[in-house]
Amino acid sequence: MSFQAYEGTYQGERAVWLKAGPYEAALLPDIGANLIAFRDTDKGWSFIREPQPGEMAEFKARPMVHGIPVLFPPNRYQDGTFTIGGKTYIFPVNEEKTGNHLHGFFYDAPWEVRESGTNAEESFVVVGQAVDENHPAYRYFPHRFDLSIRYALSGSGLTQTVAVTNRGDEPMPCMLGFHTAVNVPFAPGSGQNDCKVRITIGERWALDDRMLPTGETQPLDEGEAALKRGDGTPFYAPMDNHYSAEPVDGRNVMTVTDHAAGYRFVYDAGVKYKQWMVWNNGAAGGFFCPEPQINMVNAPNLDLPRETTGLLMLAPGETWSETSRMYTEQL
């Protein structure tokens, strides 16, 4: 199998392209390090929702609904503020209708390309954010830390390895997620009715009118229970729902099984992501976002144990890391 890693363009934007046999992927380092494309070129399949030709302006204005946007911290925080260990954080309120901060600092920021290349097994690229007193995010999140993402493409699919390292001298909250936009169907000859979706969700967290968890749980409805079983559709009703993760056989996954194509697309997020958000664009169809998160929405402001909320505090010098994988398997 041949491998390539090179800098090119994607709809006029600087991109790092990875190729491995029939697979190709593109990353946009100047627009949030968004992994904007993952395809099987032999079969004509596209697994991740991409901007259509002429839609780049729309993508830049709303980068959450294409590719794999990086959320640090993920989702909403009440009034844009919280206090941990006597330290108060004040983020910009950027969602007017709820009065909350939403999605963090890096999803549309430029990232450094630290390394790219190939070896005997894969093509790869490493991108990063080195945050210190001179970084724009430090104003709101005053910690020295490093955030890196390594994407690699091989005959086994796409892997994403994330590492967050506390470079400072005091504990640092580590709150991270991805707003992954998955095509349903991923094969152009299939329809939505050919596809069944599974997500390893546990309980649904009740949300208030500001889309913040109340701390209470709710029973799954039949559509959600079907998603948990693996015979559901993510378009049965509008969804902007929050769930605990409940790994099965040690795996925390979302799958799209296309019975017409005879293949299953697997997003193995990794068990260190303790929560899921599921958003489906008002059940409009075509794509939805299964979003793995380390922590609950608004975790620092919840009166729940940290083992429940998933709120992590990294000690000085400590690193959190997890690897996710995307691949297909024949039925």
mmCIF file of C-alpha atoms in Angstrom:
data_model
loop_
_atom_site.group_PDB
_atom_site.id
_atom_site.type_symbol
_atom_site.label_atom_id
_atom_site.label_comp_id
_atom_site.label_asym_id
_atom_site.label_seq_id
_atom_site.Cartn_x
_atom_site.Cartn_y
_atom_site.Cartn_z
ATOM 1 C CA MET A 1 0.000 0.000 0.000
ATOM 2 C CA SER A 2 1.282 3.447 -0.892
ATOM 3 C CA PHE A 3 1.222 6.400 1.514
ATOM 4 C CA GLN A 4 1.410 10.142 0.920
ATOM 5 C CA ALA A 5 1.376 13.258 3.099
ATOM 6 C CA TYR A 6 1.663 16.646 1.435
ATOM 7 C CA GLU A 7 0.506 20.252 1.643
ATOM 8 C CA GLY A 8 -2.040 21.313 -0.969
ATOM 9 C CA THR A 9 -5.376 23.075 -1.042
ATOM 10 C CA TYR A 10 -8.983 22.235 -0.245
ATOM 11 C CA GLN A 11 -11.465 24.517 -2.010
ATOM 12 C CA GLY A 12 -8.854 27.259 -2.043
ATOM 13 C CA GLU A 13 -7.733 26.829 1.586
ATOM 14 C CA ARG A 14 -4.364 25.499 2.739
ATOM 15 C CA ALA A 15 -4.718 21.811 3.533
ATOM 16 C CA VAL A 16 -2.586 18.875 4.585
ATOM 17 C CA TRP A 17 -3.613 15.804 2.572
ATOM 18 C CA LEU A 18 -3.064 12.241 3.727
ATOM 19 C CA LYS A 19 -3.399 9.218 1.460
ATOM 20 C CA ALA A 20 -3.236 5.500 2.201
ATOM 21 C CA GLY A 21 -4.272 3.181 -0.597
ATOM 22 C CA PRO A 22 -7.951 3.902 -1.305
ATOM 23 C CA TYR A 23 -8.312 6.276 1.656
ATOM 24 C CA GLU A 24 -7.695 10.007 1.687
ATOM 25 C CA ALA A 25 -8.170 12.719 4.309
ATOM 26 C CA ALA A 26 -7.697 16.485 4.399
ATOM 27 C CA LEU A 27 -6.993 18.756 7.368
ATOM 28 C CA LEU A 28 -7.332 22.559 7.406
ATOM 29 C CA PRO A 29 -4.631 23.907 9.767
ATOM 30 C CA ASP A 30 -5.716 27.542 9.383
ATOM 31 C CA ILE A 31 -9.380 26.826 10.180
ATOM 32 C CA GLY A 32 -9.385 25.063 13.518
ATOM 33 C CA ALA A 33 -7.290 22.053 12.460
ATOM 34 C CA ASN A 34 -10.584 20.691 11.184
ATOM 35 C CA LEU A 35 -10.293 17.213 9.627
ATOM 36 C CA ILE A 36 -12.624 18.265 6.839
ATOM 37 C CA ALA A 37 -12.615 15.110 4.693
ATOM 38 C CA PHE A 38 -12.261 11.348 5.113
ATOM 39 C CA ARG A 39 -13.049 9.311 1.997
ATOM 40 C CA ASP A 40 -12.720 5.919 0.323
ATOM 41 C CA THR A 41 -11.913 6.989 -3.227
ATOM 42 C CA ASP A 42 -12.221 3.477 -4.693
ATOM 43 C CA LYS A 43 -15.818 3.142 -3.538
ATOM 44 C CA GLY A 44 -16.739 6.822 -3.799
ATOM 45 C CA TRP A 45 -17.679 6.976 -0.125
ATOM 46 C CA SER A 46 -17.458 10.111 2.022
ATOM 47 C CA PHE A 47 -17.730 9.507 5.760
ATOM 48 C CA ILE A 48 -17.467 13.072 7.087
ATOM 49 C CA ARG A 49 -19.736 15.936 6.017
ATOM 50 C CA GLU A 50 -17.808 18.351 3.817
ATOM 51 C CA PRO A 51 -18.691 21.803 2.498
ATOM 52 C CA GLN A 52 -20.046 21.556 -1.013
ATOM 53 C CA PRO A 53 -18.378 23.620 -3.767
ATOM 54 C CA GLY A 54 -19.206 27.253 -3.112
ATOM 55 C CA GLU A 55 -19.988 26.685 0.585
ATOM 56 C CA MET A 56 -16.628 27.628 2.108
ATOM 57 C CA ALA A 57 -17.902 31.021 3.256
ATOM 58 C CA GLU A 58 -20.776 29.287 5.019
ATOM 59 C CA PHE A 59 -18.362 26.779 6.551
ATOM 60 C CA LYS A 60 -16.089 29.544 7.891
ATOM 61 C CA ALA A 61 -19.092 31.345 9.395
ATOM 62 C CA ARG A 62 -20.363 28.147 11.039
ATOM 63 C CA PRO A 63 -17.544 25.594 11.263
ATOM 64 C CA MET A 64 -19.405 23.346 13.708
ATOM 65 C CA VAL A 65 -21.417 21.417 11.111
ATOM 66 C CA HIS A 66 -18.656 20.083 8.841
ATOM 67 C CA GLY A 67 -15.648 17.858 9.470
ATOM 68 C CA ILE A 68 -14.319 17.225 12.981
ATOM 69 C CA PRO A 69 -14.200 20.554 14.869
ATOM 70 C CA VAL A 70 -12.176 20.705 18.095
ATOM 71 C CA LEU A 71 -14.120 21.829 21.192
ATOM 72 C CA PHE A 72 -12.030 23.073 24.136
ATOM 73 C CA PRO A 73 -14.027 23.312 26.314
ATOM 74 C CA PRO A 74 -16.993 21.478 24.746
ATOM 75 C CA ASN A 75 -20.546 22.778 24.561
ATOM 76 C CA ARG A 76 -22.131 25.295 26.980
ATOM 77 C CA TYR A 77 -21.044 27.019 30.209
ATOM 78 C CA GLN A 78 -23.530 29.024 32.236
ATOM 79 C CA ASP A 79 -23.038 32.778 31.817
ATOM 80 C CA GLY A 80 -19.561 31.949 30.480
ATOM 81 C CA THR A 81 -18.127 31.565 33.961
ATOM 82 C CA PHE A 82 -17.192 28.986 36.583
ATOM 83 C CA THR A 83 -14.894 28.664 39.594
ATOM 84 C CA ILE A 84 -12.584 25.726 40.336
ATOM 85 C CA GLY A 85 -10.147 25.574 43.236
ATOM 86 C CA GLY A 86 -10.631 29.245 44.036
ATOM 87 C CA LYS A 87 -9.835 30.300 40.443
ATOM 88 C CA THR A 88 -12.626 32.012 38.492
ATOM 89 C CA TYR A 89 -12.780 31.737 34.697
ATOM 90 C CA ILE A 90 -14.741 34.220 32.592
ATOM 91 C CA PHE A 91 -15.346 33.228 28.969
ATOM 92 C CA PRO A 92 -17.109 35.379 26.367
ATOM 93 C CA VAL A 93 -20.861 34.830 26.140
ATOM 94 C CA ASN A 94 -21.144 33.882 22.469
ATOM 95 C CA GLU A 95 -24.595 32.289 22.353
ATOM 96 C CA GLU A 96 -27.032 35.133 22.786
ATOM 97 C CA LYS A 97 -30.220 33.064 22.979
ATOM 98 C CA THR A 98 -29.002 31.100 26.032
ATOM 99 C CA GLY A 99 -26.590 33.592 27.594
ATOM 100 C CA ASN A 100 -23.868 30.927 27.650
ATOM 101 C CA HIS A 101 -20.371 30.404 26.338
ATOM 102 C CA LEU A 102 -20.338 27.782 23.578
ATOM 103 C CA HIS A 103 -17.581 25.515 22.211
ATOM 104 C CA GLY A 104 -14.329 27.129 23.333
ATOM 105 C CA PHE A 105 -11.405 28.762 21.562
ATOM 106 C CA PHE A 106 -9.818 26.531 18.948
ATOM 107 C CA TYR A 107 -12.477 25.408 16.433
ATOM 108 C CA ASP A 108 -11.765 28.323 14.055
ATOM 109 C CA ALA A 109 -8.235 29.309 15.168
ATOM 110 C CA PRO A 110 -5.038 28.700 13.184
ATOM 111 C CA TRP A 111 -3.010 25.705 14.361
ATOM 112 C CA GLU A 112 0.695 24.965 13.986
ATOM 113 C CA VAL A 113 1.612 22.074 11.696
ATOM 114 C CA ARG A 114 4.327 20.402 13.733
ATOM 115 C CA GLU A 115 5.077 17.364 11.609
ATOM 116 C CA SER A 116 3.781 15.434 8.637
ATOM 117 C CA GLY A 117 5.079 12.498 6.682
ATOM 118 C CA THR A 118 4.873 8.781 6.056
ATOM 119 C CA ASN A 119 6.375 5.583 7.377
ATOM 120 C CA ALA A 120 6.008 1.925 6.503
ATOM 121 C CA GLU A 121 2.501 1.769 7.961
ATOM 122 C CA GLU A 122 0.788 5.142 7.543
ATOM 123 C CA SER A 123 0.692 8.762 6.490
ATOM 124 C CA PHE A 124 0.303 11.289 9.297
ATOM 125 C CA VAL A 125 0.141 14.903 10.398
ATOM 126 C CA VAL A 126 0.611 16.444 13.852
ATOM 127 C CA VAL A 127 -0.911 19.837 14.693
ATOM 128 C CA GLY A 128 -0.848 21.757 17.944
ATOM 129 C CA GLN A 129 -1.603 24.742 20.129
ATOM 130 C CA ALA A 130 1.062 25.922 22.583
ATOM 131 C CA VAL A 131 -0.746 28.211 25.029
ATOM 132 C CA ASP A 132 1.130 30.684 27.202
ATOM 133 C CA GLU A 133 0.773 34.323 28.243
ATOM 134 C CA ASN A 134 1.097 35.429 24.599
ATOM 135 C CA HIS A 135 -1.687 33.204 23.259
ATOM 136 C CA PRO A 136 -5.165 34.766 22.703
ATOM 137 C CA ALA A 137 -6.857 32.009 24.736
ATOM 138 C CA TYR A 138 -4.745 32.766 27.825
ATOM 139 C CA ARG A 139 -6.858 35.852 28.527
ATOM 140 C CA TYR A 140 -9.813 33.596 29.312
ATOM 141 C CA PHE A 141 -8.062 30.369 30.271
ATOM 142 C CA PRO A 142 -4.876 31.472 32.088
ATOM 143 C CA HIS A 143 -2.858 28.271 31.970
ATOM 144 C CA ARG A 144 0.297 27.261 30.140
ATOM 145 C CA PHE A 145 -0.511 24.055 28.315
ATOM 146 C CA ASP A 146 -0.064 22.161 25.083
ATOM 147 C CA LEU A 147 -2.837 20.652 22.947
ATOM 148 C CA SER A 148 -1.788 18.370 20.108
ATOM 149 C CA ILE A 149 -3.662 16.177 17.645
ATOM 150 C CA ARG A 150 -2.094 13.494 15.477
ATOM 151 C CA TYR A 151 -4.122 12.166 12.542
ATOM 152 C CA ALA A 152 -2.854 9.056 10.780
ATOM 153 C CA LEU A 153 -4.216 7.215 7.760
ATOM 154 C CA SER A 154 -3.499 3.560 7.015
ATOM 155 C CA GLY A 155 -5.160 0.517 5.508
ATOM 156 C CA SER A 156 -7.030 0.217 8.803
ATOM 157 C CA GLY A 157 -8.652 3.646 8.473
ATOM 158 C CA LEU A 158 -8.139 6.942 10.288
ATOM 159 C CA THR A 159 -6.803 7.417 13.811
ATOM 160 C CA GLN A 160 -6.913 10.582 15.901
ATOM 161 C CA THR A 161 -4.634 10.819 18.943
ATOM 162 C CA VAL A 162 -5.172 13.815 21.218
ATOM 163 C CA ALA A 163 -2.852 14.910 24.022
ATOM 164 C CA VAL A 164 -3.342 17.735 26.538
ATOM 165 C CA THR A 165 -0.338 18.543 28.756
ATOM 166 C CA ASN A 166 -0.346 20.971 31.658
ATOM 167 C CA ARG A 167 2.859 23.033 31.295
ATOM 168 C CA GLY A 168 2.046 25.311 34.190
ATOM 169 C CA ASP A 169 2.660 25.138 37.927
ATOM 170 C CA GLU A 170 -0.941 24.757 39.148
ATOM 171 C CA PRO A 171 -3.786 22.300 38.453
ATOM 172 C CA MET A 172 -5.652 22.878 35.180
ATOM 173 C CA PRO A 173 -9.165 21.800 34.138
ATOM 174 C CA CYS A 174 -9.107 19.580 31.045
ATOM 175 C CA MET A 175 -12.387 19.774 29.123
ATOM 176 C CA LEU A 176 -12.430 18.565 25.519
ATOM 177 C CA GLY A 177 -14.749 17.200 22.849
ATOM 178 C CA PHE A 178 -15.320 16.948 19.101
ATOM 179 C CA HIS A 179 -18.344 18.067 17.055
ATOM 180 C CA THR A 180 -17.925 15.219 14.555
ATOM 181 C CA ALA A 181 -20.277 15.506 11.534
ATOM 182 C CA VAL A 182 -21.043 12.059 10.073
ATOM 183 C CA ASN A 183 -22.771 11.437 6.733
ATOM 184 C CA VAL A 184 -25.822 9.161 6.790
ATOM 185 C CA PRO A 185 -25.683 7.545 4.298
ATOM 186 C CA PHE A 186 -21.954 7.578 3.510
ATOM 187 C CA ALA A 187 -22.399 5.613 0.251
ATOM 188 C CA PRO A 188 -23.964 7.694 -2.562
ATOM 189 C CA GLY A 189 -26.080 4.788 -3.841
ATOM 190 C CA SER A 190 -27.775 4.262 -0.458
ATOM 191 C CA GLY A 191 -30.621 6.029 1.312
ATOM 192 C CA GLN A 192 -31.243 6.905 4.925
ATOM 193 C CA ASN A 193 -33.650 3.985 5.266
ATOM 194 C CA ASP A 194 -30.816 1.611 4.335
ATOM 195 C CA CYS A 195 -28.833 2.745 7.392
ATOM 196 C CA LYS A 196 -29.114 1.760 11.035
ATOM 197 C CA VAL A 197 -27.189 3.696 13.689
ATOM 198 C CA ARG A 198 -25.860 2.648 17.065
ATOM 199 C CA ILE A 199 -24.381 4.838 19.823
ATOM 200 C CA THR A 200 -23.136 3.560 23.176
ATOM 201 C CA ILE A 201 -25.205 6.020 25.177
ATOM 202 C CA GLY A 202 -26.231 5.468 28.767
ATOM 203 C CA GLU A 203 -28.715 7.837 30.407
ATOM 204 C CA ARG A 204 -30.049 11.106 29.012
ATOM 205 C CA TRP A 205 -29.236 14.175 31.076
ATOM 206 C CA ALA A 206 -32.195 16.502 31.584
ATOM 207 C CA LEU A 207 -31.541 19.975 30.155
ATOM 208 C CA ASP A 208 -33.169 23.254 31.188
ATOM 209 C CA ASP A 209 -34.386 26.001 28.868
ATOM 210 C CA ARG A 210 -30.791 27.285 28.545
ATOM 211 C CA MET A 211 -29.657 23.825 27.328
ATOM 212 C CA LEU A 212 -27.755 23.217 30.578
ATOM 213 C CA PRO A 213 -27.947 19.961 32.601
ATOM 214 C CA THR A 214 -30.118 20.059 35.688
ATOM 215 C CA GLY A 215 -28.248 17.133 37.234
ATOM 216 C CA GLU A 216 -31.263 14.855 36.802
ATOM 217 C CA THR A 217 -31.527 11.981 34.335
ATOM 218 C CA GLN A 218 -34.454 10.995 32.113
ATOM 219 C CA PRO A 219 -35.492 7.637 30.656
ATOM 220 C CA LEU A 220 -34.621 7.055 27.016
ATOM 221 C CA ASP A 221 -37.519 7.248 24.587
ATOM 222 C CA GLU A 222 -38.022 4.505 21.996
ATOM 223 C CA GLY A 223 -35.982 6.296 19.336
ATOM 224 C CA GLU A 224 -33.051 6.662 21.735
ATOM 225 C CA ALA A 225 -33.409 3.061 22.903
ATOM 226 C CA ALA A 226 -33.193 1.962 19.264
ATOM 227 C CA LEU A 227 -29.982 3.964 18.835
ATOM 228 C CA LYS A 228 -28.582 2.272 21.925
ATOM 229 C CA ARG A 229 -29.540 -1.180 20.549
ATOM 230 C CA GLY A 230 -28.120 -0.466 17.103
ATOM 231 C CA ASP A 231 -31.296 -0.467 15.018
ATOM 232 C CA GLY A 232 -32.127 3.233 15.252
ATOM 233 C CA THR A 233 -32.092 6.319 13.107
ATOM 234 C CA PRO A 234 -30.644 9.637 14.302
ATOM 235 C CA PHE A 235 -33.411 11.447 12.396
ATOM 236 C CA TYR A 236 -36.477 10.082 14.226
ATOM 237 C CA ALA A 237 -36.980 13.480 15.928
ATOM 238 C CA PRO A 238 -35.018 16.722 16.414
ATOM 239 C CA MET A 239 -32.107 16.007 18.739
ATOM 240 C CA ASP A 240 -29.792 18.255 20.734
ATOM 241 C CA ASN A 241 -29.437 15.773 23.553
ATOM 242 C CA HIS A 242 -26.844 14.985 26.213
ATOM 243 C CA TYR A 243 -26.023 11.456 27.410
ATOM 244 C CA SER A 244 -23.603 9.617 29.618
ATOM 245 C CA ALA A 245 -21.417 7.158 27.726
ATOM 246 C CA GLU A 246 -21.971 3.467 28.409
ATOM 247 C CA PRO A 247 -19.223 1.452 26.673
ATOM 248 C CA VAL A 248 -20.061 -2.061 25.490
ATOM 249 C CA ASP A 249 -17.353 -4.729 25.602
ATOM 250 C CA GLY A 250 -14.864 -1.998 26.491
ATOM 251 C CA ARG A 251 -15.662 0.152 23.459
ATOM 252 C CA ASN A 252 -17.341 3.550 23.210
ATOM 253 C CA VAL A 253 -18.627 3.675 19.638
ATOM 254 C CA MET A 254 -20.993 5.085 17.054
ATOM 255 C CA THR A 255 -21.721 2.916 14.021
ATOM 256 C CA VAL A 256 -23.610 3.458 10.768
ATOM 257 C CA THR A 257 -24.596 0.108 9.248
ATOM 258 C CA ASP A 258 -25.498 0.454 5.568
ATOM 259 C CA HIS A 259 -27.368 -2.694 4.569
ATOM 260 C CA ALA A 260 -27.534 -1.663 0.901
ATOM 261 C CA ALA A 261 -23.772 -1.160 0.651
ATOM 262 C CA GLY A 262 -23.035 -4.153 2.864
ATOM 263 C CA TYR A 263 -20.637 -2.200 5.086
ATOM 264 C CA ARG A 264 -20.541 -0.605 8.509
ATOM 265 C CA PHE A 265 -18.756 2.668 9.324
ATOM 266 C CA VAL A 266 -17.317 2.613 12.854
ATOM 267 C CA TYR A 267 -16.369 5.635 14.972
ATOM 268 C CA ASP A 268 -14.570 4.176 17.987
ATOM 269 C CA ALA A 269 -14.242 7.312 20.105
ATOM 270 C CA GLY A 270 -12.415 5.789 23.071
ATOM 271 C CA VAL A 271 -13.565 5.134 26.618
ATOM 272 C CA LYS A 272 -11.909 8.219 28.098
ATOM 273 C CA TYR A 273 -14.725 10.270 26.583
ATOM 274 C CA LYS A 274 -17.320 9.838 29.312
ATOM 275 C CA GLN A 275 -20.167 11.784 27.680
ATOM 276 C CA TRP A 276 -21.960 12.126 24.336
ATOM 277 C CA MET A 277 -23.881 14.960 22.738
ATOM 278 C CA VAL A 278 -26.087 14.044 19.785
ATOM 279 C CA TRP A 279 -27.220 16.846 17.467
ATOM 280 C CA ASN A 280 -29.072 16.263 14.197
ATOM 281 C CA ASN A 281 -29.765 19.687 12.696
ATOM 282 C CA GLY A 282 -33.472 19.516 13.425
ATOM 283 C CA ALA A 283 -33.747 15.994 11.955
ATOM 284 C CA ALA A 284 -33.200 17.461 8.485
ATOM 285 C CA GLY A 285 -31.321 14.337 7.399
ATOM 286 C CA GLY A 286 -28.101 13.717 5.517
ATOM 287 C CA PHE A 287 -25.781 14.067 8.510
ATOM 288 C CA PHE A 288 -25.737 14.231 12.271
ATOM 289 C CA CYS A 289 -23.142 14.934 14.961
ATOM 290 C CA PRO A 290 -22.266 12.241 17.521
ATOM 291 C CA GLU A 291 -20.030 14.327 19.783
ATOM 292 C CA PRO A 292 -17.720 12.585 22.281
ATOM 293 C CA GLN A 293 -16.799 14.719 25.293
ATOM 294 C CA ILE A 294 -14.542 14.190 28.296
ATOM 295 C CA ASN A 295 -16.962 16.038 30.573
ATOM 296 C CA MET A 296 -20.611 16.901 30.960
ATOM 297 C CA VAL A 297 -21.914 20.168 29.607
ATOM 298 C CA ASN A 298 -21.347 22.945 32.197
ATOM 299 C CA ALA A 299 -19.481 20.427 34.360
ATOM 300 C CA PRO A 300 -17.728 22.887 36.722
ATOM 301 C CA ASN A 301 -21.063 24.469 37.687
ATOM 302 C CA LEU A 302 -22.858 21.206 38.486
ATOM 303 C CA ASP A 303 -23.398 19.969 42.019
ATOM 304 C CA LEU A 304 -22.352 16.438 41.118
ATOM 305 C CA PRO A 305 -19.213 14.372 41.864
ATOM 306 C CA ARG A 306 -16.372 14.774 39.398
ATOM 307 C CA GLU A 307 -16.462 11.052 38.640
ATOM 308 C CA THR A 308 -19.990 11.699 37.353
ATOM 309 C CA THR A 309 -19.393 14.945 35.488
ATOM 310 C CA GLY A 310 -16.071 13.810 34.011
ATOM 311 C CA LEU A 311 -14.390 17.058 35.037
ATOM 312 C CA LEU A 312 -10.634 16.430 34.982
ATOM 313 C CA MET A 313 -7.927 18.420 36.724
ATOM 314 C CA LEU A 314 -4.446 17.904 35.302
ATOM 315 C CA ALA A 315 -1.591 18.269 37.776
ATOM 316 C CA PRO A 316 1.472 20.253 36.677
ATOM 317 C CA GLY A 317 3.295 18.198 34.060
ATOM 318 C CA GLU A 318 0.425 15.722 33.659
ATOM 319 C CA THR A 319 -0.855 14.651 30.221
ATOM 320 C CA TRP A 320 -4.303 13.389 29.223
ATOM 321 C CA SER A 321 -4.419 11.419 25.981
ATOM 322 C CA GLU A 322 -6.871 9.297 24.004
ATOM 323 C CA THR A 323 -6.964 7.699 20.567
ATOM 324 C CA SER A 324 -10.095 7.488 18.413
ATOM 325 C CA ARG A 325 -10.451 5.456 15.234
ATOM 326 C CA MET A 326 -12.682 5.537 12.138
ATOM 327 C CA TYR A 327 -12.900 2.556 9.788
ATOM 328 C CA THR A 328 -15.258 0.338 7.822
ATOM 329 C CA GLU A 329 -16.031 -3.341 8.113
ATOM 330 C CA GLN A 330 -17.902 -5.613 5.709
ATOM 331 C CA LEU A 331 -21.174 -7.103 6.935
#
